[in-house]
Short mmCIF file of C-alpha atoms in Angstrom, two decimals:
data_model
loop_
_atom_site.label_atom_id
_atom_site.label_comp_id
_atom_site.label_asym_id
_atom_site.label_seq_id
_atom_site.Cartn_x
_atom_site.Cartn_y
_atom_site.Cartn_z
CA UNK A 1 -1.97 5.59 6.20
CA UNK A 2 -4.37 7.40 8.55
CA UNK A 3 -7.51 8.97 7.15
CA UNK A 4 -7.48 12.64 6.20
CA UNK A 5 -3.74 12.52 5.45
CA UNK A 6 -1.61 13.44 2.46
CA UNK A 7 1.55 11.75 1.17
CA UNK A 8 3.81 13.47 -1.35
CA UNK A 9 6.11 11.29 -3.45
CA UNK A 10 8.88 12.98 -5.42
CA UNK A 11 9.86 11.05 -8.54
CA UNK A 12 13.37 10.44 -9.79
CA UNK A 13 14.77 12.54 -12.59
CA UNK A 14 15.49 9.89 -15.25
CA UNK A 15 13.21 6.99 -14.30
CA UNK A 16 9.86 6.71 -12.56
CA UNK A 17 9.87 2.92 -12.23
CA UNK A 18 10.35 2.86 -8.46
CA UNK A 19 7.82 5.62 -7.78
CA UNK A 20 5.35 4.09 -10.21
CA UNK A 21 5.67 0.72 -8.49
CA UNK A 22 4.85 2.24 -5.10
CA UNK A 23 1.85 4.03 -6.62
CA UNK A 24 0.66 0.77 -8.16
CA UNK A 25 0.89 -0.85 -4.73
CA UNK A 26 -1.08 2.00 -3.17
CA UNK A 27 -3.90 1.89 -5.71
CA UNK A 28 -4.01 -1.92 -5.83
CA UNK A 29 -4.41 -2.06 -2.05
CA UNK A 30 -7.37 0.29 -2.28
CA UNK A 31 -8.99 -1.84 -4.98
CA UNK A 32 -8.39 -5.03 -2.96
CA UNK A 33 -9.96 -3.41 0.11
CA UNK A 34 -12.95 -2.42 -2.03
CA UNK A 35 -12.30 1.27 -1.47
CA UNK A 36 -12.93 3.90 -4.12
CA UNK A 37 -9.78 4.90 -6.01
CA UNK A 38 -10.05 8.25 -7.83
CA UNK A 39 -7.38 9.08 -10.39
CA UNK A 40 -7.28 12.75 -11.38
CA UNK A 41 -6.58 13.55 -15.03
CA UNK A 42 -5.00 17.00 -15.42
CA UNK A 43 -4.19 16.87 -19.14
CA UNK A 44 -6.96 16.76 -21.76
CA UNK A 45 -7.50 13.64 -23.78
CA UNK A 46 -5.19 13.20 -26.74
CA UNK A 47 -8.29 12.90 -28.91
CA UNK A 48 -9.20 16.49 -28.09
CA UNK A 49 -8.11 18.75 -30.95
CA UNK A 50 -8.19 21.85 -28.75
CA UNK A 51 -5.29 20.52 -26.68
CA UNK A 52 -3.14 20.46 -29.83
CA UNK A 53 -4.26 23.91 -30.90
CA UNK A 54 -3.28 25.38 -27.53
CA UNK A 55 0.33 24.37 -28.16
CA UNK A 56 0.58 26.95 -30.95
CA UNK A 57 -0.82 29.70 -28.75
CA UNK A 58 1.94 29.57 -26.16
CA UNK A 59 3.14 33.00 -25.01
CA UNK A 60 6.75 32.83 -23.87
CA UNK A 61 6.41 36.00 -21.78
CA UNK A 62 3.48 34.79 -19.73
CA UNK A 63 2.83 32.10 -17.18
CA UNK A 64 3.39 28.70 -18.84
CA UNK A 65 0.48 26.38 -19.31
CA UNK A 66 0.20 23.13 -17.45
CA UNK A 67 2.12 20.23 -18.97
CA UNK A 68 2.24 18.14 -15.81
CA UNK A 69 -0.24 15.41 -15.04
CA UNK A 70 -1.67 12.48 -16.98
CA UNK A 71 -4.24 12.03 -19.70
CA UNK A 72 -7.27 9.75 -19.19
CA UNK A 73 -5.67 7.21 -21.53
CA UNK A 74 -2.49 7.11 -19.44
CA UNK A 75 -4.46 6.64 -16.24
CA UNK A 76 -6.50 3.87 -17.84
CA UNK A 77 -3.28 2.08 -18.76
CA UNK A 78 -2.12 2.61 -15.18
CA UNK A 79 -5.26 0.88 -13.88
CA UNK A 80 -4.68 -2.08 -16.18
CA UNK A 81 -1.09 -2.30 -14.87
CA UNK A 82 -2.10 -2.80 -11.23
CA UNK A 83 -0.33 -5.88 -9.83
CA UNK A 84 -1.95 -9.23 -9.22
CA UNK A 85 -3.50 -9.89 -5.82
CA UNK A 86 -1.73 -12.99 -4.45
CA UNK A 87 -4.12 -13.28 -1.51
CA UNK A 88 -7.01 -13.74 -3.92
CA UNK A 89 -5.13 -16.50 -5.76
CA UNK A 90 -4.40 -18.22 -2.46
CA UNK A 91 -8.01 -17.94 -1.34
CA UNK A 92 -9.33 -19.38 -4.61
CA UNK A 93 -6.83 -22.24 -4.47
CA UNK A 94 -7.98 -23.14 -0.95
CA UNK A 95 -11.62 -22.99 -1.97
CA UNK A 96 -10.97 -25.25 -4.96
CA UNK A 97 -9.07 -27.69 -2.75
CA UNK A 98 -11.86 -27.79 -0.18
CA UNK A 99 -14.45 -28.31 -2.91
CA UNK A 100 -12.41 -31.14 -4.37
CA UNK A 101 -11.97 -32.77 -0.97
CA UNK A 102 -15.70 -32.53 -0.20
CA UNK A 103 -16.64 -34.08 -3.56
CA UNK A 104 -14.11 -36.87 -3.03
CA UNK A 105 -15.45 -37.50 0.48
CA UNK A 106 -19.04 -37.67 -0.82
CA UNK A 107 -18.09 -40.15 -3.54
CA UNK A 108 -16.24 -42.33 -1.02
CA UNK A 109 -19.23 -42.33 1.33
CA UNK A 110 -21.60 -43.40 -1.45
CA UNK A 111 -19.26 -46.17 -2.51
CA UNK A 112 -18.97 -47.48 1.05
CA UNK A 113 -22.75 -47.47 1.52
CA UNK A 114 -23.20 -49.53 -1.64
CA UNK A 115 -20.60 -52.02 -0.50
CA UNK A 116 -22.22 -52.37 2.89
CA UNK A 117 -25.66 -53.03 1.38
CA UNK A 118 -24.40 -55.65 -1.10
CA UNK A 119 -22.41 -57.70 1.45
CA UNK A 120 -24.16 -58.12 4.79
CA UNK A 121 -21.80 -60.81 6.04
CA UNK A 122 -18.67 -58.80 5.41
CA UNK A 123 -17.22 -56.36 7.87
CA UNK A 124 -18.34 -52.82 7.18
CA UNK A 125 -15.76 -50.45 5.78
CA UNK A 126 -15.88 -46.91 7.08
CA UNK A 127 -14.99 -43.95 4.90
CA UNK A 128 -11.52 -42.56 5.25
CA UNK A 129 -11.74 -39.14 6.86
CA UNK A 130 -9.08 -36.86 5.46
CA UNK A 131 -7.41 -34.60 7.95
CA UNK A 132 -7.90 -30.91 7.70
CA UNK A 133 -5.21 -28.56 6.55
CA UNK A 134 -2.43 -27.76 8.93
CA UNK A 135 -3.22 -24.09 9.14
CA UNK A 136 -6.85 -24.79 10.03
CA UNK A 137 -5.77 -27.13 12.84
CA UNK A 138 -3.44 -24.47 14.17
CA UNK A 139 -6.22 -21.91 14.22
CA UNK A 140 -8.73 -24.17 15.95
CA UNK A 141 -6.45 -25.87 18.49
CA UNK A 142 -5.16 -24.64 21.83
CA UNK A 143 -7.72 -21.83 22.27
CA UNK A 144 -9.40 -22.90 25.51
CA UNK A 145 -6.76 -21.96 28.04
CA UNK A 146 -6.95 -18.16 28.21
CA UNK A 147 -4.62 -18.02 31.18
CA UNK A 148 -1.75 -19.56 29.27
CA UNK A 149 0.92 -17.01 28.43
CA UNK A 150 1.79 -18.72 25.12
CA UNK A 151 -1.79 -18.95 23.91
CA UNK A 152 -2.13 -18.64 20.14
CA UNK A 153 1.52 -19.24 19.32
CA UNK A 154 2.12 -21.11 16.06
CA UNK A 155 5.83 -21.26 16.74
CA UNK A 156 8.41 -19.41 18.79
CA UNK A 157 8.26 -16.24 16.73
CA UNK A 158 4.76 -16.00 15.26
CA UNK A 159 1.22 -15.86 16.61
CA UNK A 160 -1.77 -17.32 14.84
CA UNK A 161 -3.54 -15.12 12.33
CA UNK A 162 -6.58 -14.75 14.59
CA UNK A 163 -4.39 -13.39 17.39
CA UNK A 164 -2.59 -11.05 14.99
CA UNK A 165 -5.90 -9.72 13.69
CA UNK A 166 -7.18 -9.19 17.21
CA UNK A 167 -4.09 -7.26 18.25
CA UNK A 168 -4.23 -5.22 15.04
CA UNK A 169 -7.76 -4.10 15.85
CA UNK A 170 -9.37 -6.17 13.10
CA UNK A 171 -12.74 -7.80 13.65
CA UNK A 172 -13.37 -11.46 13.01
CA UNK A 173 -16.29 -10.83 10.66
CA UNK A 174 -14.31 -10.88 7.43
CA UNK A 175 -15.89 -11.48 4.08
CA UNK A 176 -14.93 -14.98 3.04
CA UNK A 177 -16.13 -14.47 -0.51
CA UNK A 178 -13.08 -12.29 -1.19
CA UNK A 179 -15.30 -9.30 -1.74
CA UNK A 180 -16.46 -10.52 -5.14
CA UNK A 181 -20.12 -9.70 -4.65
CA UNK A 182 -19.90 -7.22 -1.84
CA UNK A 183 -18.73 -3.71 -1.20
CA UNK A 184 -16.21 -4.69 1.46
CA UNK A 185 -12.79 -6.24 1.26
CA UNK A 186 -11.71 -9.76 2.11
CA UNK A 187 -10.60 -8.98 5.65
CA UNK A 188 -6.87 -8.98 4.88
CA UNK A 189 -5.08 -6.12 6.60
CA UNK A 190 -2.29 -5.79 4.01
CA UNK A 191 -2.31 -7.67 0.73
CA UNK A 192 0.61 -9.11 -1.18
CA UNK A 193 1.00 -8.40 -4.88
CA UNK A 194 3.01 -9.60 -7.85
CA UNK A 195 4.24 -6.76 -10.07
CA UNK A 196 5.01 -9.14 -12.93
CA UNK A 197 1.33 -10.08 -13.31
CA UNK A 198 -1.89 -8.12 -13.67
CA UNK A 199 -4.94 -7.89 -11.46
CA UNK A 200 -7.14 -7.54 -14.54
CA UNK A 201 -6.35 -11.16 -15.48
CA UNK A 202 -7.85 -12.48 -12.23
CA UNK A 203 -11.43 -11.68 -13.13
CA UNK A 204 -13.61 -13.07 -15.89
CA UNK A 205 -16.29 -11.22 -17.77
CA UNK A 206 -19.02 -12.76 -15.63
CA UNK A 207 -17.44 -11.68 -12.33
CA UNK A 208 -17.77 -8.34 -10.60
CA UNK A 209 -14.47 -6.70 -11.52
CA UNK A 210 -13.36 -4.19 -8.84
CA UNK A 211 -11.16 -2.48 -11.40
CA UNK A 212 -14.39 -1.29 -13.05
CA UNK A 213 -16.51 -0.67 -9.96
CA UNK A 214 -13.91 0.70 -7.53
CA UNK A 215 -11.77 2.87 -9.81
CA UNK A 216 -12.80 6.11 -11.42
CA UNK A 217 -10.93 8.60 -13.59
CA UNK A 218 -11.98 12.18 -12.87
CA UNK A 219 -11.34 15.03 -15.31
CA UNK A 220 -9.67 18.10 -13.79
CA UNK A 221 -8.05 19.40 -16.98
CA UNK A 222 -10.55 22.22 -17.44
CA UNK A 223 -9.52 23.68 -14.10
CA UNK A 224 -5.97 24.00 -15.42
CA UNK A 225 -6.98 25.42 -18.78
CA UNK A 226 -5.18 28.56 -19.85
CA UNK A 227 -7.83 30.71 -21.43
CA UNK A 228 -9.66 33.49 -19.63
CA UNK A 229 -10.46 36.12 -22.21
CA UNK A 230 -7.48 34.91 -24.18
CA UNK A 231 -5.00 35.37 -21.34
CA UNK A 232 -3.22 32.88 -19.13
CA UNK A 233 -4.46 32.37 -15.63
CA UNK A 234 -2.07 32.78 -12.76
CA UNK A 235 -1.01 29.80 -10.67
CA UNK A 236 -3.18 30.99 -7.80
CA UNK A 237 -6.33 31.10 -9.92
CA UNK A 238 -5.57 27.73 -11.48
CA UNK A 239 -4.94 26.27 -8.03
CA UNK A 240 -8.30 27.49 -6.72
CA UNK A 241 -10.02 26.10 -9.82
CA UNK A 242 -8.25 22.76 -9.29
CA UNK A 243 -9.40 22.67 -5.67
CA UNK A 244 -13.02 23.33 -6.70
CA UNK A 245 -12.86 20.58 -9.32
CA UNK A 246 -11.39 18.02 -6.91
CA UNK A 247 -13.89 18.92 -4.21
CA UNK A 248 -16.85 18.49 -6.56
CA UNK A 249 -15.64 15.04 -7.56
CA UNK A 250 -15.11 14.05 -3.92
CA UNK A 251 -18.60 15.21 -2.98
CA UNK A 252 -20.09 13.25 -5.87
CA UNK A 253 -18.23 10.09 -4.89
CA UNK A 254 -19.13 10.42 -1.21
CA UNK A 255 -22.80 10.83 -2.06
CA UNK A 256 -22.80 7.57 -4.05
CA UNK A 257 -20.47 5.68 -1.66
CA UNK A 258 -21.16 7.16 1.79
CA UNK A 259 -19.49 4.42 3.84
CA UNK A 260 -16.39 3.85 1.72
CA UNK A 261 -12.86 5.12 2.08
CA UNK A 262 -11.76 7.22 -0.90
CA UNK A 263 -8.19 7.18 -2.20
CA UNK A 264 -7.35 10.19 -4.35
CA UNK A 265 -4.34 9.71 -6.61
CA UNK A 266 -2.78 12.83 -8.16
CA UNK A 267 -0.19 11.68 -10.66
CA UNK A 268 2.48 14.28 -11.44
CA UNK A 269 0.70 17.14 -9.77
CA UNK A 270 1.69 20.60 -11.06
CA UNK A 271 3.73 22.12 -8.24
CA UNK A 272 2.52 25.70 -8.65
CA UNK A 273 -1.17 24.86 -8.75
CA UNK A 274 -0.82 22.05 -6.21
CA UNK A 275 0.74 24.40 -3.64
CA UNK A 276 -2.54 26.34 -3.74
CA UNK A 277 -5.06 23.53 -4.20
CA UNK A 278 -3.84 20.93 -1.68
CA UNK A 279 -3.91 23.14 1.46
CA UNK A 280 -7.49 24.11 0.64
CA UNK A 281 -8.46 20.52 -0.14
CA UNK A 282 -6.92 18.96 2.97
CA UNK A 283 -8.35 21.64 5.28
CA UNK A 284 -11.80 21.02 3.79
CA UNK A 285 -11.44 17.24 4.16
CA UNK A 286 -10.38 17.55 7.80
CA UNK A 287 -13.09 20.09 8.59
CA UNK A 288 -15.79 17.77 7.19
CA UNK A 289 -14.10 14.72 8.79
CA UNK A 290 -14.21 12.75 5.54
CA UNK A 291 -12.69 9.27 5.03
CA UNK A 292 -10.29 10.45 2.33
CA UNK A 293 -6.57 9.89 1.82
CA UNK A 294 -4.46 11.54 -0.88
CA UNK A 295 -1.28 10.44 -2.67
CA UNK A 296 0.39 12.98 -4.95
CA UNK A 297 3.52 12.59 -7.07
CA UNK A 298 5.55 15.52 -8.36
CA UNK A 299 8.68 16.14 -10.41
CA UNK A 300 10.45 18.95 -8.54
CA UNK A 301 13.38 19.09 -10.95
CA UNK A 302 11.04 19.92 -13.82
CA UNK A 303 9.30 22.62 -11.84
CA UNK A 304 12.57 24.29 -10.89
CA UNK A 305 13.86 24.22 -14.48
CA UNK A 306 10.62 25.33 -16.15
CA UNK A 307 10.37 28.71 -17.86
CA UNK A 308 8.13 31.44 -16.49
CA UNK A 309 8.00 34.69 -14.58
CA UNK A 310 7.74 33.01 -11.18
CA UNK A 311 11.01 33.76 -9.38
CA UNK A 312 10.26 32.10 -6.03
CA UNK A 313 10.01 28.51 -7.23
CA UNK A 314 11.91 27.13 -4.25
CA UNK A 315 9.46 28.84 -1.90
CA UNK A 316 6.50 27.37 -3.78
CA UNK A 317 8.02 23.89 -3.62
CA UNK A 318 8.74 24.29 0.09
CA UNK A 319 5.16 25.45 0.63
CA UNK A 320 3.82 22.32 -1.05
CA UNK A 321 6.10 20.09 1.03
CA UNK A 322 4.97 21.78 4.24
CA UNK A 323 1.34 21.02 3.40
CA UNK A 324 1.87 17.27 3.37
CA UNK A 325 1.89 14.89 6.31
CA UNK A 326 4.62 12.74 4.80
CA UNK A 327 7.06 13.65 2.04
CA UNK A 328 9.12 10.95 0.35
CA UNK A 329 11.67 11.14 -2.45
CA UNK A 330 13.04 8.31 -4.58
CA UNK A 331 16.50 8.48 -6.14
CA UNK A 332 17.40 5.69 -8.52
CA UNK A 333 21.01 4.68 -9.00
CA UNK A 334 20.42 4.59 -12.75
CA UNK A 335 20.29 8.40 -12.75
CA UNK A 336 23.74 8.81 -11.15
CA UNK A 337 26.72 9.81 -13.25
CA UNK A 338 29.06 7.69 -11.16
CA UNK A 339 28.17 4.20 -9.97
CA UNK A 340 27.16 3.81 -6.32
CA UNK A 341 29.48 2.22 -3.74
CA UNK A 342 29.85 -1.56 -3.98
CA UNK A 343 27.85 -1.94 -0.75
CA UNK A 344 24.78 -0.83 -2.71
CA UNK A 345 25.20 -3.30 -5.55
CA UNK A 346 22.09 -5.20 -4.45
CA UNK A 347 19.93 -2.06 -4.35
CA UNK A 348 18.31 -0.02 -7.09
CA UNK A 349 17.76 3.25 -5.26
CA UNK A 350 17.38 5.21 -2.04
CA UNK A 351 14.11 6.24 -0.40
CA UNK A 352 14.45 9.43 1.63
CA UNK A 353 11.88 10.50 4.22
CA UNK A 354 11.97 14.29 3.97
CA UNK A 355 9.09 14.79 6.35
CA UNK A 356 6.96 12.50 8.46
CA UNK A 357 3.86 13.57 10.36
CA UNK A 358 4.81 16.89 11.92
CA UNK A 359 3.24 17.76 15.25
CA UNK A 360 -0.02 19.67 15.24
CA UNK A 361 -2.52 20.62 17.89
CA UNK A 362 -5.50 18.51 16.83
CA UNK A 363 -4.25 16.09 14.26
CA UNK A 364 -3.74 12.33 14.16
CA UNK A 365 0.03 12.65 14.54
CA UNK A 366 -0.33 13.43 18.24
CA UNK A 367 -1.30 9.80 18.86
CA UNK A 368 0.91 7.89 16.44
CA UNK A 369 4.34 9.27 17.23
CA UNK A 370 5.54 5.77 18.10
CA UNK A 371 4.88 4.65 14.52
CA UNK A 372 7.48 6.92 12.98
CA UNK A 373 10.13 5.31 10.76
CA UNK A 374 13.39 4.03 12.17
CA UNK A 375 15.56 5.99 9.76
CA UNK A 376 15.45 8.82 7.25
CA UNK A 377 16.95 6.85 4.36
CA UNK A 378 16.11 3.35 3.23
CA UNK A 379 17.42 1.10 0.52
CA UNK A 380 15.05 0.12 -2.29
CA UNK A 381 15.38 -3.24 -4.02
CA UNK A 382 13.37 -3.92 -7.17
CA UNK A 383 13.08 -7.30 -8.86
CA UNK A 384 10.61 -8.73 -11.33
CA UNK A 385 7.93 -9.42 -8.73
CA UNK A 386 8.13 -6.88 -5.93
CA UNK A 387 9.72 -3.80 -4.42
CA UNK A 388 11.45 -4.12 -1.05
CA UNK A 389 12.16 -1.14 1.21
CA UNK A 390 14.78 -2.06 3.80
CA UNK A 391 17.12 -0.48 6.30
CA UNK A 392 20.60 0.31 5.05
CA UNK A 393 23.19 -2.06 6.46
CA UNK A 394 26.50 -3.65 5.53
CA UNK A 395 26.03 -6.40 2.93
CA UNK A 396 27.83 -9.76 2.94
CA UNK A 397 31.55 -9.79 2.21
CA UNK A 398 31.21 -11.03 -1.35
CA UNK A 399 29.36 -7.83 -2.30
CA UNK A 400 32.01 -5.54 -0.82
CA UNK A 401 35.31 -4.63 -2.45
CA UNK A 402 37.98 -4.32 0.21
CA UNK A 403 35.42 -4.70 2.96
CA UNK A 404 33.74 -1.31 2.54
CA UNK A 405 33.45 1.67 0.24
CA UNK A 406 36.36 3.35 2.05
CA UNK A 407 39.95 2.23 2.35
CA UNK A 408 40.85 -0.50 4.76
CA UNK A 409 39.17 -3.73 5.83
CA UNK A 410 35.73 -4.00 7.34
CA UNK A 411 35.69 -4.93 11.00
CA UNK A 412 34.88 -8.58 11.35
CA UNK A 413 35.05 -9.44 7.67
CA UNK A 414 36.16 -8.45 4.21
CA UNK A 415 39.30 -9.23 2.28
CA UNK A 416 42.75 -7.82 2.91
CA UNK A 417 44.94 -6.23 0.32
CA UNK A 418 48.60 -7.10 -0.23
CA UNK A 419 49.97 -4.49 2.20
CA UNK A 420 47.67 -5.58 4.99
CA UNK A 421 48.57 -9.22 4.39
CA UNK A 422 52.27 -8.37 4.52
CA UNK A 423 51.86 -6.50 7.81
CA UNK A 424 49.99 -9.39 9.29
CA UNK A 425 52.80 -11.82 8.51
CA UNK A 426 55.38 -9.39 9.90
CA UNK A 427 53.64 -9.07 13.26
CA UNK A 428 52.01 -12.46 13.56
CA UNK A 429 54.73 -13.82 15.87
CA UNK A 430 54.34 -11.11 18.46
CA UNK A 431 50.54 -11.09 18.46
CA UNK A 432 49.13 -8.25 20.49
CA UNK A 433 52.51 -7.72 22.14
CA UNK A 434 53.77 -6.44 18.80
CA UNK A 435 51.91 -3.19 19.46
CA UNK A 436 54.82 -2.14 21.61
CA UNK A 437 57.01 -2.17 18.52
CA UNK A 438 54.81 0.28 16.63
CA UNK A 439 52.66 -2.29 14.81
CA UNK A 440 48.90 -1.99 14.35
CA UNK A 441 46.37 -4.48 15.59
CA UNK A 442 44.76 -6.32 12.66
CA UNK A 443 41.02 -7.09 12.78
#
């Protein structure tokens, strides 16, 4: 995700599990990279009595108050639900193994020295030198011949990690302490996470927990408050107030963390106010050239079905979508009235790319057009540990009824029904020559 860019993620109507999982990935990656993750709260705390009193003051003939967003308590639970960093577990396991090997080697050396001193007439026994790990040998070997075309190859399809990092533009000065006592990440370009476990369980009370130091919940609920001399504010005024609140929080964070990338997460952004606030915010970020990226989630179906005097809701939604650099929508199969085709039995939903980095005169998209996605729709697979976004393709035969979702047999595979089997036996003697008699060629 390039800096100074905005991604809009549209949630599913009945379940937000898939969208929430992607948001957890996004925030967890920022925490693992030791970036600042700001989570905007747009609903007052449930402990605030005024938020309950405002429910009784609702005027049905005026602009509805904001009921989209998250409370600080909900965002705190979201932080605690961030997935476990598997790279950190792997790094700690390697460090423990190296420490154990070094202690074993030291004990063996001391034992051999004692044996050599006690028996002068016996042949000296040298310490057994354990071989290094295979991955370390692969990284250190075969690096002298720069003219070799296959330099750095681990096998026929993969280069060594050092070569991959070099070609990805990463420097070799990575922090080997996994960022525990530093403000930078561990040098991993893209981390791997386990959704079934929690990142909060990886750190003890004595360690520097990045969930405490690199996450911050900012309060923007006052900007969306409804009272101005007892009357509701219009969406435009609330949007401007939301922009001012977000900008103040960004300025405060940049002043305390001047050399850190900031990830701003807007969970369930109100569409009406967001259509006003986000264009102002992104133009200000790009004008100041700030290292900020924004991820916003919305529920368009709730905005279109909400009560109010605003008659151009589709235009407002389209305006918000046009502001973003990338617009994604997730549709879960659990919200469908009819089951999906049998080819999709291994998937849980569809990810649709509504918009991806439109051309502009002086924006980053002029230089990254080759990085655009291969398709507009992708299949989403969700299991207990991870979410997989993959290209849509024909599954194996055992997951297809009749070969495909339509009638007939899939080319090159599938099972035949009784009529097709009967036709095959009728024309099997003639082979392809049976086409002259009006038969069809079976595949």
